[in-house]
PDB file of C-alpha atoms in Angstrom:
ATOM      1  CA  UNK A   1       0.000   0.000   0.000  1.00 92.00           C
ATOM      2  CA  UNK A   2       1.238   3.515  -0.892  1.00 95.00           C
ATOM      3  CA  UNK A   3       0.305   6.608   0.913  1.00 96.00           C
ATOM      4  CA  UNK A   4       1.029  10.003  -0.716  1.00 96.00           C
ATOM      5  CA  UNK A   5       2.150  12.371   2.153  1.00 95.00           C
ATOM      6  CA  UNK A   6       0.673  16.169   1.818  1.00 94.00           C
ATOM      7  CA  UNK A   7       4.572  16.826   2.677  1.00 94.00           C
ATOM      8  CA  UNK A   8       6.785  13.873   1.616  1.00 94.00           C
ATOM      9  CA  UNK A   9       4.951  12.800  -2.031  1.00 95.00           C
ATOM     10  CA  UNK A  10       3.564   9.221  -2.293  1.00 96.00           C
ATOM     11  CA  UNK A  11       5.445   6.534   0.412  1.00 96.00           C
ATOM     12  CA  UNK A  12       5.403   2.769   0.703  1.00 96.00           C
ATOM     13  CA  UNK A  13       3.459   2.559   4.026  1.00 94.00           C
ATOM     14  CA  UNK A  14       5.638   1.004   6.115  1.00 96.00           C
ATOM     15  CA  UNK A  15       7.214   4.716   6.802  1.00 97.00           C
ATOM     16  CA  UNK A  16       4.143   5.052   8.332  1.00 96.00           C
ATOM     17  CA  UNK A  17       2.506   3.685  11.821  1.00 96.00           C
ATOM     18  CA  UNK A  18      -1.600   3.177  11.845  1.00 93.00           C
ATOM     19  CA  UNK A  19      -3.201   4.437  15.136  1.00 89.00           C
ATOM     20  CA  UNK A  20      -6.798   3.571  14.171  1.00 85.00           C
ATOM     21  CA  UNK A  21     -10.164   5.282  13.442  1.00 86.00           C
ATOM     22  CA  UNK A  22      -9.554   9.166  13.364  1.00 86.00           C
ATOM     23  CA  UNK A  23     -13.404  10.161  13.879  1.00 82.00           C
ATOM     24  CA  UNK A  24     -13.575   9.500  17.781  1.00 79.00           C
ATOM     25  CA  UNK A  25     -14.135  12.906  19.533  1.00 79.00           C
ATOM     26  CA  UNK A  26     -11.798  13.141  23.650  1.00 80.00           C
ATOM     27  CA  UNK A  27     -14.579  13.212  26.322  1.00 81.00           C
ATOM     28  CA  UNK A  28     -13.904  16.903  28.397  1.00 77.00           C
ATOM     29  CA  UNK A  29     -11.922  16.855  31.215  1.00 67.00           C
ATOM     30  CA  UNK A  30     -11.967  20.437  32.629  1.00 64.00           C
ATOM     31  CA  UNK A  31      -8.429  20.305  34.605  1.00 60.00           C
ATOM     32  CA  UNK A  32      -9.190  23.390  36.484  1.00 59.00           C
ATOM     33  CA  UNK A  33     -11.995  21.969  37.878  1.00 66.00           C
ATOM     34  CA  UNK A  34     -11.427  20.242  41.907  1.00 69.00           C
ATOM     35  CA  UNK A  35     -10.730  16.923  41.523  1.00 72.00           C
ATOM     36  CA  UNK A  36     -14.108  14.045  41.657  1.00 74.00           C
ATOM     37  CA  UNK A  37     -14.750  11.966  44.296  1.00 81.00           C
ATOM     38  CA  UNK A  38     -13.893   8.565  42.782  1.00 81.00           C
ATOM     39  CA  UNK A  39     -17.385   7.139  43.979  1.00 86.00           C
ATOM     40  CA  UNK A  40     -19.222  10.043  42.311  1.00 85.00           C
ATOM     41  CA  UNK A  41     -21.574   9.297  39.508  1.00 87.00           C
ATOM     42  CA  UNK A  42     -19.945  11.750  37.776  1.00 84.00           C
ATOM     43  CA  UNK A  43     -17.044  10.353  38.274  1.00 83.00           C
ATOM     44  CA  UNK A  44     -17.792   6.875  37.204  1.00 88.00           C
ATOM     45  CA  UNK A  45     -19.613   8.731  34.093  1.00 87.00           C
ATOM     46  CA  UNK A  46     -16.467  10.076  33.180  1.00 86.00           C
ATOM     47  CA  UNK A  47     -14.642   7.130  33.279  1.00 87.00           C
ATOM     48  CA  UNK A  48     -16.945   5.089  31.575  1.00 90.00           C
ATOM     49  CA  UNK A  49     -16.543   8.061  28.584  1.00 89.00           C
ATOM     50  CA  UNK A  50     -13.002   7.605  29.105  1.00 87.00           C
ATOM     51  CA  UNK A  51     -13.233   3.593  28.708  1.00 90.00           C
ATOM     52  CA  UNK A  52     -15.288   3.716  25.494  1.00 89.00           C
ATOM     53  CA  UNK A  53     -13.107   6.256  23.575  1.00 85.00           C
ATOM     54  CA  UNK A  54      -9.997   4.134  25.004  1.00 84.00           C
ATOM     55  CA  UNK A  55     -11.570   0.524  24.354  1.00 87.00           C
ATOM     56  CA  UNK A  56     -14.347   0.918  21.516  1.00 85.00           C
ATOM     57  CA  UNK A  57     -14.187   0.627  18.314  1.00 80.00           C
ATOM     58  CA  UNK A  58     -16.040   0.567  14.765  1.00 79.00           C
ATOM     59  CA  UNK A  59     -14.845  -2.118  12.387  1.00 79.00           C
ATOM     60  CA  UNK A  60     -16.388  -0.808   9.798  1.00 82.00           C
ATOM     61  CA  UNK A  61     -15.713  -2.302   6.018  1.00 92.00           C
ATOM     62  CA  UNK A  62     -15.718   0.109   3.763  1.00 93.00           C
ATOM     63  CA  UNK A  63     -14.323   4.243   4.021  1.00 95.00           C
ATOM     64  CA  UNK A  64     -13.325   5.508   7.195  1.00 93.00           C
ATOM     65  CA  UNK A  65     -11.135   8.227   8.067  1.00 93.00           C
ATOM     66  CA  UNK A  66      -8.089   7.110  10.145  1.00 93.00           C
ATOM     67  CA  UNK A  67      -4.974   8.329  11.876  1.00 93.00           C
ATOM     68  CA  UNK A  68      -1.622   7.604  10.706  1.00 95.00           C
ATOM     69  CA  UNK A  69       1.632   9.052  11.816  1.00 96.00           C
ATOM     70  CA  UNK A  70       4.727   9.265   9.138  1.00 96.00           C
ATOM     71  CA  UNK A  71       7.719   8.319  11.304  1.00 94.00           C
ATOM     72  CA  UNK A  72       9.867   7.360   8.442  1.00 94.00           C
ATOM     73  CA  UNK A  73       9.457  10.593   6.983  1.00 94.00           C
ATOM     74  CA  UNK A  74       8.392  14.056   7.692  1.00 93.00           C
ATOM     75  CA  UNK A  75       7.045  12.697  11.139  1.00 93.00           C
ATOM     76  CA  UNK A  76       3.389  14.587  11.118  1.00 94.00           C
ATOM     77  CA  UNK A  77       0.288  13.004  11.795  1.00 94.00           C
ATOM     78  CA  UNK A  78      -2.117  12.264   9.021  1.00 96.00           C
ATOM     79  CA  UNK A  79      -6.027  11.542   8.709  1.00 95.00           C
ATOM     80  CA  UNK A  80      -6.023   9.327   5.629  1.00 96.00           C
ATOM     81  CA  UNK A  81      -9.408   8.654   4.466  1.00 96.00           C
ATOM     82  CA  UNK A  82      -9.220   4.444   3.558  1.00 95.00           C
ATOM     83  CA  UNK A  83     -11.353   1.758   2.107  1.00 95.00           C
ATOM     84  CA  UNK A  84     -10.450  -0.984   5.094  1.00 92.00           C
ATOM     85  CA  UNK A  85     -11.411  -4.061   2.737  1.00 95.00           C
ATOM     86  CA  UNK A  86      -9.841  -2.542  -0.699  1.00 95.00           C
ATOM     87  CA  UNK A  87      -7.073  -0.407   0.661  1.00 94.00           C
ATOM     88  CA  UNK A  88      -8.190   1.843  -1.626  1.00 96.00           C
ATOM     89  CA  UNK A  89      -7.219   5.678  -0.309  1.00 96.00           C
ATOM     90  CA  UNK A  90      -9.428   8.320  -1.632  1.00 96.00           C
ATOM     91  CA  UNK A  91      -7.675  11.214   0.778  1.00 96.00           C
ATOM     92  CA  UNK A  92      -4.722  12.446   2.835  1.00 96.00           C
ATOM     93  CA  UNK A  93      -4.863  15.301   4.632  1.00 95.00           C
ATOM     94  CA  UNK A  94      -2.484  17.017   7.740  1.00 93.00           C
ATOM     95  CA  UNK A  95      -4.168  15.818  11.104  1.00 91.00           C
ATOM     96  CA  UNK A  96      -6.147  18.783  12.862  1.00 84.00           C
ATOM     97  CA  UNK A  97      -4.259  20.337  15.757  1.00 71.00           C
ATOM     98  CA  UNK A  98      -1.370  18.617  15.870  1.00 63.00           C
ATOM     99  CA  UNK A  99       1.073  20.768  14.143  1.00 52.00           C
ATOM    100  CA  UNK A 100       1.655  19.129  11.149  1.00 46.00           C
ATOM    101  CA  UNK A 101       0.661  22.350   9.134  1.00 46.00           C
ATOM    102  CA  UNK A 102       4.116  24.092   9.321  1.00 49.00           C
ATOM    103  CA  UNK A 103       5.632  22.095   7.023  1.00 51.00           C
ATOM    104  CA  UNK A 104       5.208  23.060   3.334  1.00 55.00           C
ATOM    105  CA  UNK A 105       3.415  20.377   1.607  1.00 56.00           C
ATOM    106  CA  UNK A 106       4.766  18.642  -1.556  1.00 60.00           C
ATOM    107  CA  UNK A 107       4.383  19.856  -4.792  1.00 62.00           C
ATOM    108  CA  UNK A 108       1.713  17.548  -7.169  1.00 63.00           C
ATOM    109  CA  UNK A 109       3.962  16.546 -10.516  1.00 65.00           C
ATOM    110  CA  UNK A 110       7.290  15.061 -10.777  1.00 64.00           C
ATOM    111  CA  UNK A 111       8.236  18.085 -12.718  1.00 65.00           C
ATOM    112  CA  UNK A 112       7.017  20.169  -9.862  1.00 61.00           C
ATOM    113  CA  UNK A 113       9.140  17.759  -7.573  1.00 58.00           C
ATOM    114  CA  UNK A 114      11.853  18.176  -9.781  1.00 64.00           C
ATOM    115  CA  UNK A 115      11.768  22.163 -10.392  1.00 62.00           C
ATOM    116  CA  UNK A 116      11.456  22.247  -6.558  1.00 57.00           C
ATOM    117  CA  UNK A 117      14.742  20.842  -5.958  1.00 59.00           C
TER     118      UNK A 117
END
């Protein structure tokens, strides 16, 4: 399978590492708030949040956006958009928030690539 990095051009994807399913939203934590009492409800509500965004997954066949992380190259994380049963990738974009926009991305063509240079 090939990946083509918004920064590095199209790489084989073992430069890359797969962290899974990219749609998966944090459950708030407010930090600043005092700290629960572990027997709480709220408490226990939080963890259970906490549990299911740890622990639970789709396995969805078919498209699904997911998180991978180019370690063998320009080391940003990446939301690739992937068919799971064709490994078919319609989309790869710089992850959200994560500070992968500073780098300028690749150019499209080889002669782009090459003019670049």
């Amino acid at each position: 399978m090939r990946i083509n990095c918004p920064y590095c051009g199209e790489r084989d994807a073992a430069e890359f590492s797969y962290l899974g399913d990219a749609s998966p939203a944090r459950p708030d934590a407010t930090p600043n708030d005092p700290p629960l009492d572990p027997a709480s409800d709220e408490a226990k509500a939080l963890r259970a949040k906490y549990h299911d965004y740890v622990y639970l997954r789709d396995n969805a066949a078919g498209f699904m956006k997911e998180s991978w992380y180019h370690g063998g190259g320009c080391r940003a994380w990446l939301t690739v958009e992937r068919n799971t049963v064709t490994h078919e990738i319609r989309k790869v974009e710089a992850a959200p928030g994560v500070g992968a926009t500073v780098v300028k991305p690749a150019p499209k063509t080889a002669a782009a690539r090459k003019a670049r240079r």
